[in-house]
Structures are given as structure tokens and as C-alpha cells.
mmCIF file with all atom_site columns, C-alpha atoms in Angstrom:
data_model
loop_
_atom_site.group_PDB
_atom_site.id
_atom_site.type_symbol
_atom_site.label_atom_id
_atom_site.label_alt_id
_atom_site.label_comp_id
_atom_site.label_asym_id
_atom_site.label_entity_id
_atom_site.label_seq_id
_atom_site.pdbx_PDB_ins_code
_atom_site.Cartn_x
_atom_site.Cartn_y
_atom_site.Cartn_z
_atom_site.occupancy
_atom_site.B_iso_or_equiv
_atom_site.pdbx_formal_charge
_atom_site.auth_seq_id
_atom_site.auth_comp_id
_atom_site.auth_asym_id
_atom_site.auth_atom_id
_atom_site.pdbx_PDB_model_num
ATOM 1   C CA . MET A 1 1   ? 34.867 189.389 -131.590 1.00 90.00 ? 982  MET A CA 1
ATOM 2   C CA . THR A 1 2   ? 35.833 192.061 -129.083 1.00 92.00 ? 983  THR A CA 1
ATOM 3   C CA . ILE A 1 3   ? 39.438 193.121 -128.662 1.00 92.00 ? 984  ILE A CA 1
ATOM 4   C CA . ALA A 1 4   ? 39.501 191.425 -125.252 1.00 91.00 ? 985  ALA A CA 1
ATOM 5   C CA . GLU A 1 5   ? 38.379 188.180 -126.891 1.00 93.00 ? 986  GLU A CA 1
ATOM 6   C CA . ALA A 1 6   ? 40.959 188.628 -129.651 1.00 94.00 ? 987  ALA A CA 1
ATOM 7   C CA . HIS A 1 7   ? 43.693 188.993 -127.021 1.00 93.00 ? 988  HIS A CA 1
ATOM 8   C CA . ILE A 1 8   ? 42.610 185.738 -125.348 1.00 91.00 ? 989  ILE A CA 1
ATOM 9   C CA . ALA A 1 9   ? 42.484 183.929 -128.704 1.00 93.00 ? 990  ALA A CA 1
ATOM 10  C CA . PHE A 1 10  ? 45.949 185.286 -129.562 1.00 93.00 ? 991  PHE A CA 1
ATOM 11  C CA . LYS A 1 11  ? 47.420 183.943 -126.306 1.00 90.00 ? 992  LYS A CA 1
ATOM 12  C CA . VAL A 1 12  ? 45.819 180.529 -126.842 1.00 89.00 ? 993  VAL A CA 1
ATOM 13  C CA . GLU A 1 13  ? 47.061 180.365 -130.440 1.00 89.00 ? 994  GLU A CA 1
ATOM 14  C CA . ALA A 1 14  ? 50.543 181.597 -129.517 1.00 87.00 ? 995  ALA A CA 1
ATOM 15  C CA . ASP A 1 15  ? 50.903 179.109 -126.659 1.00 81.00 ? 996  ASP A CA 1
ATOM 16  C CA . LYS A 1 16  ? 49.787 176.246 -128.918 1.00 74.00 ? 997  LYS A CA 1
ATOM 17  C CA . ASN A 1 17  ? 52.398 177.125 -131.541 1.00 68.00 ? 998  ASN A CA 1
ATOM 18  C CA . ALA A 1 18  ? 55.294 178.094 -129.277 1.00 60.00 ? 999  ALA A CA 1
ATOM 19  C CA . VAL A 1 19  ? 56.939 174.635 -129.280 1.00 58.00 ? 1000 VAL A CA 1
ATOM 20  C CA . ASN A 1 20  ? 60.310 175.939 -130.395 1.00 52.00 ? 1001 ASN A CA 1
ATOM 21  C CA . ILE A 1 21  ? 60.651 178.777 -127.905 1.00 51.00 ? 1002 ILE A CA 1
ATOM 22  C CA . GLY A 1 22  ? 61.464 176.791 -124.820 1.00 50.00 ? 1003 GLY A CA 1
ATOM 23  C CA . MET A 1 23  ? 60.051 174.666 -122.054 1.00 47.00 ? 1004 MET A CA 1
ATOM 24  C CA . SER A 1 24  ? 58.205 177.642 -120.618 1.00 51.00 ? 1005 SER A CA 1
ATOM 25  C CA . GLY A 1 25  ? 55.962 177.827 -123.654 1.00 52.00 ? 1006 GLY A CA 1
ATOM 26  C CA . CYS A 1 26  ? 54.538 181.053 -125.002 1.00 57.00 ? 1007 CYS A CA 1
ATOM 27  C CA . PRO A 1 27  ? 56.504 184.236 -124.255 1.00 64.00 ? 1008 PRO A CA 1
ATOM 28  C CA . SER A 1 28  ? 54.768 187.032 -122.408 1.00 79.00 ? 1009 SER A CA 1
ATOM 29  C CA . PHE A 1 29  ? 53.425 189.753 -124.688 1.00 89.00 ? 1010 PHE A CA 1
ATOM 30  C CA . LEU A 1 30  ? 52.328 193.155 -123.410 1.00 91.00 ? 1011 LEU A CA 1
ATOM 31  C CA . PRO A 1 31  ? 48.773 194.180 -124.382 1.00 91.00 ? 1012 PRO A CA 1
ATOM 32  C CA . GLU A 1 32  ? 50.234 196.872 -126.642 1.00 93.00 ? 1013 GLU A CA 1
ATOM 33  C CA . GLU A 1 33  ? 52.404 194.272 -128.380 1.00 94.00 ? 1014 GLU A CA 1
ATOM 34  C CA . ILE A 1 34  ? 49.371 192.050 -128.984 1.00 94.00 ? 1015 ILE A CA 1
ATOM 35  C CA . ASP A 1 35  ? 47.530 195.073 -130.404 1.00 95.00 ? 1016 ASP A CA 1
ATOM 36  C CA . TYR A 1 36  ? 50.454 195.653 -132.770 1.00 95.00 ? 1017 TYR A CA 1
ATOM 37  C CA . TRP A 1 37  ? 50.592 192.074 -134.053 1.00 95.00 ? 1018 TRP A CA 1
ATOM 38  C CA . LEU A 1 38  ? 46.826 191.817 -134.412 1.00 96.00 ? 1019 LEU A CA 1
ATOM 39  C CA . TYR A 1 39  ? 46.655 195.004 -136.487 1.00 96.00 ? 1020 TYR A CA 1
ATOM 40  C CA . THR A 1 40  ? 49.679 194.018 -138.562 1.00 96.00 ? 1021 THR A CA 1
ATOM 41  C CA . ALA A 1 41  ? 48.018 190.689 -139.378 1.00 96.00 ? 1022 ALA A CA 1
ATOM 42  C CA . TYR A 1 42  ? 44.704 192.466 -139.980 1.00 95.00 ? 1023 TYR A CA 1
ATOM 43  C CA . LEU A 1 43  ? 46.187 194.725 -142.669 1.00 95.00 ? 1024 LEU A CA 1
ATOM 44  C CA . SER A 1 44  ? 48.088 191.817 -144.199 1.00 94.00 ? 1025 SER A CA 1
ATOM 45  C CA . LYS A 1 45  ? 44.934 189.696 -144.531 1.00 92.00 ? 1026 LYS A CA 1
ATOM 46  C CA . ILE A 1 46  ? 43.019 192.569 -146.092 1.00 92.00 ? 1027 ILE A CA 1
ATOM 47  C CA . ALA A 1 47  ? 45.815 193.272 -148.572 1.00 91.00 ? 1028 ALA A CA 1
ATOM 48  C CA . THR A 1 48  ? 46.149 189.679 -149.759 1.00 88.00 ? 1029 THR A CA 1
ATOM 49  C CA . LYS A 1 49  ? 42.386 189.205 -150.106 1.00 87.00 ? 1030 LYS A CA 1
ATOM 50  C CA . PHE A 1 50  ? 41.875 192.494 -151.962 1.00 88.00 ? 1031 PHE A CA 1
ATOM 51  C CA . THR A 1 51  ? 44.767 192.170 -154.419 1.00 83.00 ? 1032 THR A CA 1
ATOM 52  C CA . GLY A 1 52  ? 44.424 188.446 -155.117 1.00 70.00 ? 1033 GLY A CA 1
ATOM 53  C CA . ASN A 1 53  ? 48.009 187.799 -154.006 1.00 59.00 ? 1034 ASN A CA 1
ATOM 54  C CA . ASN A 1 54  ? 46.807 184.743 -152.107 1.00 51.00 ? 1035 ASN A CA 1
ATOM 55  C CA . THR A 1 55  ? 46.576 180.966 -152.344 1.00 55.00 ? 1036 THR A CA 1
ATOM 56  C CA . ILE A 1 56  ? 43.650 180.845 -154.760 1.00 54.00 ? 1037 ILE A CA 1
ATOM 57  C CA . GLN A 1 57  ? 44.803 183.964 -156.677 1.00 55.00 ? 1038 GLN A CA 1
ATOM 58  C CA . THR A 1 58  ? 41.379 185.618 -156.466 1.00 60.00 ? 1039 THR A CA 1
ATOM 59  C CA . SER A 1 59  ? 41.075 189.345 -155.852 1.00 60.00 ? 1040 SER A CA 1
ATOM 60  C CA . PHE A 1 60  ? 38.234 191.381 -154.365 1.00 61.00 ? 1041 PHE A CA 1
ATOM 61  C CA . GLU A 1 61  ? 34.931 190.791 -156.204 1.00 58.00 ? 1042 GLU A CA 1
ATOM 62  C CA . GLY A 1 62  ? 36.554 187.866 -158.031 1.00 57.00 ? 1043 GLY A CA 1
ATOM 63  C CA . ASN A 1 63  ? 34.018 185.547 -156.411 1.00 58.00 ? 1044 ASN A CA 1
ATOM 64  C CA . THR A 1 64  ? 31.299 185.556 -153.764 1.00 64.00 ? 1045 THR A CA 1
ATOM 65  C CA . LYS A 1 65  ? 33.652 184.713 -150.889 1.00 64.00 ? 1046 LYS A CA 1
ATOM 66  C CA . ARG A 1 66  ? 36.016 187.569 -151.675 1.00 65.00 ? 1047 ARG A CA 1
ATOM 67  C CA . VAL A 1 67  ? 33.071 189.970 -151.555 1.00 74.00 ? 1048 VAL A CA 1
ATOM 68  C CA . ALA A 1 68  ? 31.940 188.494 -148.224 1.00 80.00 ? 1049 ALA A CA 1
ATOM 69  C CA . ASP A 1 69  ? 35.486 188.795 -146.832 1.00 83.00 ? 1050 ASP A CA 1
ATOM 70  C CA . LEU A 1 70  ? 35.712 192.552 -147.293 1.00 89.00 ? 1051 LEU A CA 1
ATOM 71  C CA . GLU A 1 71  ? 32.241 193.999 -147.907 1.00 90.00 ? 1052 GLU A CA 1
ATOM 72  C CA . GLY A 1 72  ? 32.129 195.383 -144.355 1.00 92.00 ? 1053 GLY A CA 1
ATOM 73  C CA . LEU A 1 73  ? 35.021 197.697 -145.220 1.00 93.00 ? 1054 LEU A CA 1
ATOM 74  C CA . VAL A 1 74  ? 33.577 199.075 -148.486 1.00 94.00 ? 1055 VAL A CA 1
ATOM 75  C CA . ARG A 1 75  ? 32.573 202.731 -148.204 1.00 94.00 ? 1056 ARG A CA 1
ATOM 76  C CA . THR A 1 76  ? 31.418 205.498 -150.577 1.00 96.00 ? 1057 THR A CA 1
ATOM 77  C CA . ASP A 1 77  ? 32.070 209.215 -150.068 1.00 96.00 ? 1058 ASP A CA 1
ATOM 78  C CA . LYS A 1 78  ? 29.816 211.321 -152.283 1.00 96.00 ? 1059 LYS A CA 1
ATOM 79  C CA . GLY A 1 79  ? 30.172 214.768 -153.801 1.00 95.00 ? 1060 GLY A CA 1
ATOM 80  C CA . LEU A 1 80  ? 33.911 215.208 -153.242 1.00 96.00 ? 1061 LEU A CA 1
ATOM 81  C CA . THR A 1 81  ? 35.264 218.328 -154.911 1.00 94.00 ? 1062 THR A CA 1
ATOM 82  C CA . LEU A 1 82  ? 37.788 217.984 -157.732 1.00 95.00 ? 1063 LEU A CA 1
ATOM 83  C CA . LEU A 1 83  ? 40.144 220.879 -158.433 1.00 93.00 ? 1064 LEU A CA 1
ATOM 84  C CA . SER A 1 84  ? 40.543 221.767 -162.106 1.00 91.00 ? 1065 SER A CA 1
ATOM 85  C CA . GLU A 1 85  ? 43.886 222.900 -163.547 1.00 85.00 ? 1066 GLU A CA 1
ATOM 86  C CA . THR A 1 86  ? 43.822 225.730 -166.094 1.00 82.00 ? 1067 THR A CA 1
ATOM 87  C CA . THR A 1 87  ? 46.807 224.552 -168.158 1.00 84.00 ? 1068 THR A CA 1
ATOM 88  C CA . ASN A 1 88  ? 45.764 220.937 -168.761 1.00 88.00 ? 1069 ASN A CA 1
ATOM 89  C CA . ASN A 1 89  ? 42.911 218.457 -168.411 1.00 91.00 ? 1070 ASN A CA 1
ATOM 90  C CA . LYS A 1 90  ? 43.693 217.204 -164.901 1.00 94.00 ? 1071 LYS A CA 1
ATOM 91  C CA . LEU A 1 91  ? 41.186 217.167 -162.062 1.00 95.00 ? 1072 LEU A CA 1
ATOM 92  C CA . THR A 1 92  ? 42.674 216.549 -158.635 1.00 95.00 ? 1073 THR A CA 1
ATOM 93  C CA . LEU A 1 93  ? 41.304 215.135 -155.410 1.00 96.00 ? 1074 LEU A CA 1
ATOM 94  C CA . ASN A 1 94  ? 43.809 216.027 -152.709 1.00 95.00 ? 1075 ASN A CA 1
ATOM 95  C CA . ASP A 1 95  ? 44.454 213.828 -149.680 1.00 95.00 ? 1076 ASP A CA 1
ATOM 96  C CA . PHE A 1 96  ? 43.165 210.558 -151.152 1.00 95.00 ? 1077 PHE A CA 1
ATOM 97  C CA . LYS A 1 97  ? 43.826 208.621 -147.930 1.00 95.00 ? 1078 LYS A CA 1
ATOM 98  C CA . SER A 1 98  ? 42.020 211.278 -145.899 1.00 95.00 ? 1079 SER A CA 1
ATOM 99  C CA . SER A 1 99  ? 41.635 210.660 -142.167 1.00 94.00 ? 1080 SER A CA 1
ATOM 100 C CA . ILE A 1 100 ? 39.011 209.627 -139.669 1.00 93.00 ? 1081 ILE A CA 1
ATOM 101 C CA . LYS A 1 101 ? 38.783 210.071 -135.910 1.00 89.00 ? 1082 LYS A CA 1
ATOM 102 C CA . TYR A 1 102 ? 37.742 207.460 -133.369 1.00 85.00 ? 1083 TYR A CA 1
ATOM 103 C CA . GLY A 1 103 ? 37.592 209.020 -129.935 1.00 79.00 ? 1084 GLY A CA 1
ATOM 104 C CA . SER A 1 104 ? 40.972 210.690 -129.463 1.00 81.00 ? 1085 SER A CA 1
ATOM 105 C CA . ASP A 1 105 ? 42.703 208.603 -132.159 1.00 85.00 ? 1086 ASP A CA 1
ATOM 106 C CA . THR A 1 106 ? 43.103 209.747 -135.773 1.00 91.00 ? 1087 THR A CA 1
ATOM 107 C CA . GLN A 1 107 ? 43.999 207.313 -138.549 1.00 93.00 ? 1088 GLN A CA 1
ATOM 108 C CA . ASP A 1 108 ? 44.017 206.986 -142.341 1.00 94.00 ? 1089 ASP A CA 1
ATOM 109 C CA . LYS A 1 109 ? 40.560 206.504 -143.831 1.00 96.00 ? 1090 LYS A CA 1
ATOM 110 C CA . ARG A 1 110 ? 40.906 205.123 -147.390 1.00 96.00 ? 1091 ARG A CA 1
ATOM 111 C CA . MET A 1 111 ? 43.044 202.077 -148.174 1.00 94.00 ? 1092 MET A CA 1
ATOM 112 C CA . TYR A 1 112 ? 42.250 201.022 -151.775 1.00 93.00 ? 1093 TYR A CA 1
ATOM 113 C CA . PHE A 1 113 ? 40.417 202.705 -154.657 1.00 94.00 ? 1094 PHE A CA 1
ATOM 114 C CA . ILE A 1 114 ? 37.521 200.589 -155.956 1.00 92.00 ? 1095 ILE A CA 1
ATOM 115 C CA . GLN A 1 115 ? 35.620 202.864 -158.302 1.00 93.00 ? 1096 GLN A CA 1
ATOM 116 C CA . GLY A 1 116 ? 34.680 206.459 -158.945 1.00 95.00 ? 1097 GLY A CA 1
ATOM 117 C CA . THR A 1 117 ? 31.736 208.259 -160.541 1.00 96.00 ? 1098 THR A CA 1
ATOM 118 C CA . LEU A 1 118 ? 32.488 211.671 -162.015 1.00 96.00 ? 1099 LEU A CA 1
ATOM 119 C CA . HIS A 1 119 ? 29.711 214.281 -161.951 1.00 96.00 ? 1100 HIS A CA 1
ATOM 120 C CA . PHE A 1 120 ? 29.974 217.166 -164.413 1.00 93.00 ? 1101 PHE A CA 1
ATOM 121 C CA . GLY A 1 121 ? 27.025 219.472 -164.962 1.00 85.00 ? 1102 GLY A CA 1
ATOM 122 C CA . SER A 1 122 ? 23.973 217.205 -164.880 1.00 88.00 ? 1103 SER A CA 1
ATOM 123 C CA . LYS A 1 123 ? 25.851 214.213 -166.305 1.00 92.00 ? 1104 LYS A CA 1
ATOM 124 C CA . LEU A 1 124 ? 28.003 211.460 -164.852 1.00 94.00 ? 1105 LEU A CA 1
ATOM 125 C CA . ALA A 1 125 ? 30.634 208.984 -166.033 1.00 94.00 ? 1106 ALA A CA 1
ATOM 126 C CA . ASN A 1 126 ? 32.549 206.098 -164.524 1.00 95.00 ? 1107 ASN A CA 1
ATOM 127 C CA . VAL A 1 127 ? 36.206 206.672 -163.699 1.00 95.00 ? 1108 VAL A CA 1
ATOM 128 C CA . LYS A 1 128 ? 38.708 203.928 -164.514 1.00 92.00 ? 1109 LYS A CA 1
ATOM 129 C CA . LEU A 1 129 ? 42.057 203.609 -162.729 1.00 93.00 ? 1110 LEU A CA 1
ATOM 130 C CA . ILE A 1 130 ? 44.993 203.129 -165.154 1.00 93.00 ? 1111 ILE A CA 1
ATOM 131 C CA . SER A 1 131 ? 48.798 202.982 -165.021 1.00 93.00 ? 1112 SER A CA 1
ATOM 132 C CA . HIS A 1 132 ? 51.019 206.055 -165.069 1.00 92.00 ? 1113 HIS A CA 1
ATOM 133 C CA . GLU A 1 133 ? 52.474 204.926 -168.394 1.00 92.00 ? 1114 GLU A CA 1
ATOM 134 C CA . ASN A 1 134 ? 49.043 204.820 -170.030 1.00 91.00 ? 1115 ASN A CA 1
ATOM 135 C CA . ALA A 1 135 ? 48.077 208.102 -168.401 1.00 90.00 ? 1116 ALA A CA 1
ATOM 136 C CA . LEU A 1 136 ? 50.619 209.955 -170.541 1.00 89.00 ? 1117 LEU A CA 1
ATOM 137 C CA . ARG A 1 137 ? 48.391 209.340 -173.569 1.00 90.00 ? 1118 ARG A CA 1
ATOM 138 C CA . PHE A 1 138 ? 45.490 211.106 -171.828 1.00 91.00 ? 1119 PHE A CA 1
ATOM 139 C CA . LEU A 1 139 ? 47.385 214.214 -170.688 1.00 90.00 ? 1120 LEU A CA 1
ATOM 140 C CA . GLU A 1 140 ? 46.567 217.336 -172.668 1.00 86.00 ? 1121 GLU A CA 1
ATOM 141 C CA . THR A 1 141 ? 49.708 219.190 -173.796 1.00 84.00 ? 1122 THR A CA 1
ATOM 142 C CA . TYR A 1 142 ? 50.585 221.801 -176.426 1.00 82.00 ? 1123 TYR A CA 1
ATOM 143 C CA . ASN A 1 143 ? 50.859 219.071 -179.083 1.00 82.00 ? 1124 ASN A CA 1
ATOM 144 C CA . ASN A 1 144 ? 48.410 216.480 -177.755 1.00 81.00 ? 1125 ASN A CA 1
ATOM 145 C CA . LYS A 1 145 ? 44.680 217.029 -177.330 1.00 87.00 ? 1126 LYS A CA 1
ATOM 146 C CA . PRO A 1 146 ? 43.280 213.582 -176.582 1.00 87.00 ? 1127 PRO A CA 1
ATOM 147 C CA . TRP A 1 147 ? 39.673 212.566 -177.112 1.00 91.00 ? 1128 TRP A CA 1
ATOM 148 C CA . ILE A 1 148 ? 38.586 210.914 -173.871 1.00 88.00 ? 1129 ILE A CA 1
ATOM 149 C CA . GLU A 1 149 ? 35.281 209.076 -174.056 1.00 90.00 ? 1130 GLU A CA 1
ATOM 150 C CA . GLU A 1 150 ? 35.370 208.063 -170.377 1.00 92.00 ? 1131 GLU A CA 1
ATOM 151 C CA . PRO A 1 151 ? 37.512 209.689 -167.683 1.00 94.00 ? 1132 PRO A CA 1
ATOM 152 C CA . VAL A 1 152 ? 40.564 207.827 -166.390 1.00 95.00 ? 1133 VAL A CA 1
ATOM 153 C CA . ALA A 1 153 ? 42.596 208.326 -163.234 1.00 95.00 ? 1134 ALA A CA 1
ATOM 154 C CA . ILE A 1 154 ? 45.853 207.587 -161.441 1.00 95.00 ? 1135 ILE A CA 1
ATOM 155 C CA . LEU A 1 155 ? 46.910 207.681 -157.796 1.00 95.00 ? 1136 LEU A CA 1
ATOM 156 C CA . GLU A 1 156 ? 50.022 209.727 -157.051 1.00 94.00 ? 1137 GLU A CA 1
ATOM 157 C CA . ASP A 1 157 ? 51.442 211.405 -153.963 1.00 94.00 ? 1138 ASP A CA 1
ATOM 158 C CA . ASN A 1 158 ? 48.239 210.796 -151.970 1.00 95.00 ? 1139 ASN A CA 1
ATOM 159 C CA . LYS A 1 159 ? 46.171 212.398 -154.758 1.00 96.00 ? 1140 LYS A CA 1
ATOM 160 C CA . LEU A 1 160 ? 43.591 211.011 -157.166 1.00 96.00 ? 1141 LEU A CA 1
ATOM 161 C CA . ILE A 1 161 ? 44.223 212.638 -160.551 1.00 96.00 ? 1142 ILE A CA 1
ATOM 162 C CA . VAL A 1 162 ? 41.424 212.353 -163.119 1.00 96.00 ? 1143 VAL A CA 1
ATOM 163 C CA . PHE A 1 163 ? 41.922 213.070 -166.836 1.00 95.00 ? 1144 PHE A CA 1
ATOM 164 C CA . VAL A 1 164 ? 38.898 214.383 -168.753 1.00 94.00 ? 1145 VAL A CA 1
ATOM 165 C CA . ASP A 1 165 ? 38.021 215.750 -172.167 1.00 91.00 ? 1146 ASP A CA 1
ATOM 166 C CA . ARG A 1 166 ? 37.127 219.318 -171.292 1.00 87.00 ? 1147 ARG A CA 1
ATOM 167 C CA . ASP A 1 167 ? 35.213 219.792 -174.546 1.00 86.00 ? 1148 ASP A CA 1
ATOM 168 C CA . LEU A 1 168 ? 32.884 216.928 -173.645 1.00 90.00 ? 1149 LEU A CA 1
ATOM 169 C CA . MET A 1 169 ? 32.907 217.224 -169.866 1.00 89.00 ? 1150 MET A CA 1
ATOM 170 C CA . THR A 1 170 ? 32.496 220.729 -168.508 1.00 86.00 ? 1151 THR A CA 1
ATOM 171 C CA . GLY A 1 171 ? 32.602 221.624 -164.842 1.00 79.00 ? 1152 GLY A CA 1
ATOM 172 C CA . PRO A 1 172 ? 31.992 222.067 -162.034 1.00 90.00 ? 1153 PRO A CA 1
ATOM 173 C CA . TYR A 1 173 ? 33.287 218.612 -161.145 1.00 93.00 ? 1154 TYR A CA 1
ATOM 174 C CA . THR A 1 174 ? 32.643 216.323 -158.196 1.00 95.00 ? 1155 THR A CA 1
ATOM 175 C CA . ILE A 1 175 ? 33.281 212.625 -157.661 1.00 96.00 ? 1156 ILE A CA 1
ATOM 176 C CA . ASP A 1 176 ? 31.610 209.824 -155.730 1.00 97.00 ? 1157 ASP A CA 1
ATOM 177 C CA . LEU A 1 177 ? 34.475 207.691 -154.466 1.00 96.00 ? 1158 LEU A CA 1
ATOM 178 C CA . THR A 1 178 ? 34.023 204.030 -153.513 1.00 95.00 ? 1159 THR A CA 1
ATOM 179 C CA . TYR A 1 179 ? 36.968 202.566 -151.632 1.00 95.00 ? 1160 TYR A CA 1
ATOM 180 C CA . LEU A 1 180 ? 38.136 199.939 -149.192 1.00 94.00 ? 1161 LEU A CA 1
ATOM 181 C CA . ALA A 1 181 ? 38.503 201.579 -145.810 1.00 95.00 ? 1162 ALA A CA 1
ATOM 182 C CA . TYR A 1 182 ? 41.276 201.025 -143.315 1.00 95.00 ? 1163 TYR A CA 1
ATOM 183 C CA . PRO A 1 183 ? 39.930 198.984 -140.418 1.00 94.00 ? 1164 PRO A CA 1
ATOM 184 C CA . ARG A 1 184 ? 39.707 200.687 -137.073 1.00 93.00 ? 1165 ARG A CA 1
ATOM 185 C CA . LYS A 1 185 ? 43.026 200.452 -135.248 1.00 92.00 ? 1166 LYS A CA 1
ATOM 186 C CA . ILE A 1 186 ? 43.152 197.882 -132.489 1.00 92.00 ? 1167 ILE A CA 1
ATOM 187 C CA . ASN A 1 187 ? 43.395 199.325 -129.002 1.00 90.00 ? 1168 ASN A CA 1
ATOM 188 C CA . ASN A 1 188 ? 43.021 197.112 -125.936 1.00 89.00 ? 1169 ASN A CA 1
ATOM 189 C CA . GLN A 1 189 ? 42.058 200.145 -123.841 1.00 88.00 ? 1170 GLN A CA 1
ATOM 190 C CA . ASP A 1 190 ? 39.042 200.918 -126.029 1.00 84.00 ? 1171 ASP A CA 1
ATOM 191 C CA . ILE A 1 191 ? 36.252 198.660 -124.796 1.00 73.00 ? 1172 ILE A CA 1
ATOM 192 C CA . THR A 1 192 ? 34.051 199.526 -127.795 1.00 76.00 ? 1173 THR A CA 1
ATOM 193 C CA . SER A 1 193 ? 36.644 198.381 -130.324 1.00 82.00 ? 1174 SER A CA 1
ATOM 194 C CA . THR A 1 194 ? 35.968 195.110 -132.184 1.00 87.00 ? 1175 THR A CA 1
ATOM 195 C CA . LEU A 1 195 ? 36.988 193.160 -135.271 1.00 91.00 ? 1176 LEU A CA 1
ATOM 196 C CA . ASP A 1 196 ? 33.411 193.140 -136.539 1.00 91.00 ? 1177 ASP A CA 1
ATOM 197 C CA . GLU A 1 197 ? 34.246 194.960 -139.777 1.00 93.00 ? 1178 GLU A CA 1
ATOM 198 C CA . ILE A 1 198 ? 35.202 191.537 -141.160 1.00 92.00 ? 1179 ILE A CA 1
ATOM 199 C CA . PRO A 1 199 ? 33.335 188.188 -140.892 1.00 91.00 ? 1180 PRO A CA 1
ATOM 200 C CA . GLU A 1 200 ? 33.899 185.969 -137.856 1.00 93.00 ? 1181 GLU A CA 1
ATOM 201 C CA . TYR A 1 201 ? 35.757 183.283 -139.830 1.00 91.00 ? 1182 TYR A CA 1
ATOM 202 C CA . MET A 1 202 ? 38.219 185.905 -141.045 1.00 93.00 ? 1183 MET A CA 1
ATOM 203 C CA . GLN A 1 203 ? 38.706 187.252 -137.522 1.00 94.00 ? 1184 GLN A CA 1
ATOM 204 C CA . TYR A 1 204 ? 40.168 183.902 -136.491 1.00 94.00 ? 1185 TYR A CA 1
ATOM 205 C CA . GLU A 1 205 ? 42.411 183.938 -139.580 1.00 94.00 ? 1186 GLU A CA 1
ATOM 206 C CA . VAL A 1 206 ? 43.742 187.304 -138.399 1.00 96.00 ? 1187 VAL A CA 1
ATOM 207 C CA . VAL A 1 207 ? 44.387 186.024 -134.861 1.00 95.00 ? 1188 VAL A CA 1
ATOM 208 C CA . LYS A 1 208 ? 46.239 182.953 -136.120 1.00 94.00 ? 1189 LYS A CA 1
ATOM 209 C CA . LEU A 1 209 ? 48.385 185.012 -138.500 1.00 95.00 ? 1190 LEU A CA 1
ATOM 210 C CA . ALA A 1 210 ? 49.145 187.514 -135.713 1.00 95.00 ? 1191 ALA A CA 1
ATOM 211 C CA . ALA A 1 211 ? 50.339 184.711 -133.406 1.00 93.00 ? 1192 ALA A CA 1
ATOM 212 C CA . ASP A 1 212 ? 52.492 183.227 -136.192 1.00 92.00 ? 1193 ASP A CA 1
ATOM 213 C CA . MET A 1 213 ? 54.088 186.607 -136.915 1.00 92.00 ? 1194 MET A CA 1
ATOM 214 C CA . ALA A 1 214 ? 54.725 187.382 -133.246 1.00 91.00 ? 1195 ALA A CA 1
ATOM 215 C CA . LEU A 1 215 ? 56.311 183.996 -132.512 1.00 87.00 ? 1196 LEU A CA 1
ATOM 216 C CA . GLU A 1 216 ? 58.452 184.143 -135.606 1.00 86.00 ? 1197 GLU A CA 1
ATOM 217 C CA . ASN A 1 217 ? 59.706 187.533 -134.493 1.00 85.00 ? 1198 ASN A CA 1
ATOM 218 C CA . VAL A 1 218 ? 60.619 186.130 -131.062 1.00 78.00 ? 1199 VAL A CA 1
ATOM 219 C CA . GLU A 1 219 ? 62.265 183.001 -132.442 1.00 73.00 ? 1200 GLU A CA 1
ATOM 220 C CA . SER A 1 220 ? 64.265 184.557 -135.272 1.00 64.00 ? 1201 SER A CA 1
ATOM 221 C CA . PRO A 1 221 ? 63.652 188.198 -136.108 1.00 54.00 ? 1202 PRO A CA 1
ATOM 222 C CA . ARG A 1 222 ? 66.112 188.027 -139.011 1.00 54.00 ? 1203 ARG A CA 1
ATOM 223 C CA . VAL A 1 223 ? 64.090 185.375 -140.791 1.00 50.00 ? 1204 VAL A CA 1
ATOM 224 C CA . GLN A 1 224 ? 61.000 186.689 -142.575 1.00 54.00 ? 1205 GLN A CA 1
ATOM 225 C CA . SER A 1 225 ? 58.518 184.081 -143.746 1.00 54.00 ? 1206 SER A CA 1
ATOM 226 C CA . HIS A 1 226 ? 56.015 186.815 -144.560 1.00 55.00 ? 1207 HIS A CA 1
ATOM 227 C CA . PRO A 1 227 ? 57.878 188.784 -147.279 1.00 50.00 ? 1208 PRO A CA 1
ATOM 228 C CA . GLN A 1 228 ? 54.542 189.465 -148.935 1.00 51.00 ? 1209 GLN A CA 1
ATOM 229 C CA . TYR A 1 229 ? 53.464 191.784 -146.145 1.00 47.00 ? 1210 TYR A CA 1
ATOM 230 C CA . VAL A 1 230 ? 56.917 193.356 -145.847 1.00 46.00 ? 1211 VAL A CA 1
ATOM 231 C CA . ALA A 1 231 ? 56.742 194.254 -149.526 1.00 44.00 ? 1212 ALA A CA 1
ATOM 232 C CA . GLN A 1 232 ? 53.276 195.753 -149.076 1.00 45.00 ? 1213 GLN A CA 1
ATOM 233 C CA . LEU A 1 233 ? 54.505 197.988 -146.262 1.00 43.00 ? 1214 LEU A CA 1
ATOM 234 C CA . ALA A 1 234 ? 57.274 199.249 -148.533 1.00 39.00 ? 1215 ALA A CA 1
ATOM 235 C CA . GLU A 1 235 ? 54.863 200.252 -151.308 1.00 43.00 ? 1216 GLU A CA 1
#
């Protein structure tokens, strides 16, 4: 679906559902406003399908459909350099979100961590994401020298921090990072822009959600029937 087609579908969906706005039907949305609502709905759909905070409570790779929903946004960046700290066992990848450029527009690149593969010397190991609370047990301090069979990691302040056992895993260190990418931002002036990073059936889900969000905002901006997405924006 091209962005032009998405705009047409949005107007059709909005007009069909605008019964409470008035006799004139669907309000007039500027192209930039439609872009905004489409992208807002796009990110919301991706978030709910990846995390499993959805009707069937199934997260990414929880079943075949969830893989099909998002596989077009899965990327792997290989050989990323990890900076080693001299006073502890942390390895740091700065700027986890990174950025990517489409034409003259720059946007965030990485949305969700999926998996990592740590390379050290001629060996490799899988990297598991854990909570900050658990990470304290893996941090090397003056009175704690943990034995770490497999590296673990946390995300903090736009950094991926990996904890390793430096006696078992000697540098230099690099990581292959698999992640869910941010979709390309929607821009009605970019004729090459599409929603093709997700399947066609999901594209229509995005359009319908965008129309619902836009009309709700027009009808009663103080009432939020999509608190799920509001909470995600706040995280």
C-alpha cells in the first residue's frame, strides 16, 4: 500500500465511523495530520504485536502469525564495536537506537532488542537481556567477582550494556545485534514511501486504528480509549 492509498483508505474509514461528529460527516484532515495519525497507529500496532500486550496475549515469535506480522522489520547489524571498561566487566554499545536517513529525513533506527551474539577472539556466545535488578549480581566489584557462563545485558540510557566474565571471554569484543527496526516515517510528499514493511492485512489494521484515534481526538480529546499506546510513549 502506498502512502497515497493509505490516505484514501484513512478518509474512507474515518467517514464511515464519523457518525457522532455531526451531519457533515468526517472532519477535514490535512495531509500532515493524516501522516501523523497513520504513523502513531503504526507504532502502536507494532508495539502491541511485539510485546504480546494484545487480545490473544501472544508476543513476537510466540506463534507463526506474530512472526509474519513483524518479520519485515527484523534487521541484524553485524560487527558492532563494544567498548570495554577497565574497572569492571561491562562492555558498552553506545547509541542503541542509532539513526538512519531516508532522503533528507533522519529517524531512529532500532526499536526493540531481539537478540545479540557476542564475538570475543575466535569464539562467540549468545547475549541474554535481563532486568536491572538481576544485573547487579553480574557486575564485577571489589567484593564480587561473578562467574558468567553466558553474557547478559541490559538497556539503559540508549546504551546496550553487556556483562562478561573477563577470565573466560577476552577481547577484542564485537556484537551482532538483531532488532526490530522502526518503520520508515510516513510522509505524504515522498512518493516512494509505502507501508510494505508489514503485511497487507496489517496495513489495513493500521489504517483503521489511525482513523479511530483521529476521530476520538476530534470528538473528545480528553477521553483516551487507547491508554496502552499512551503508556508506551511514556516509557
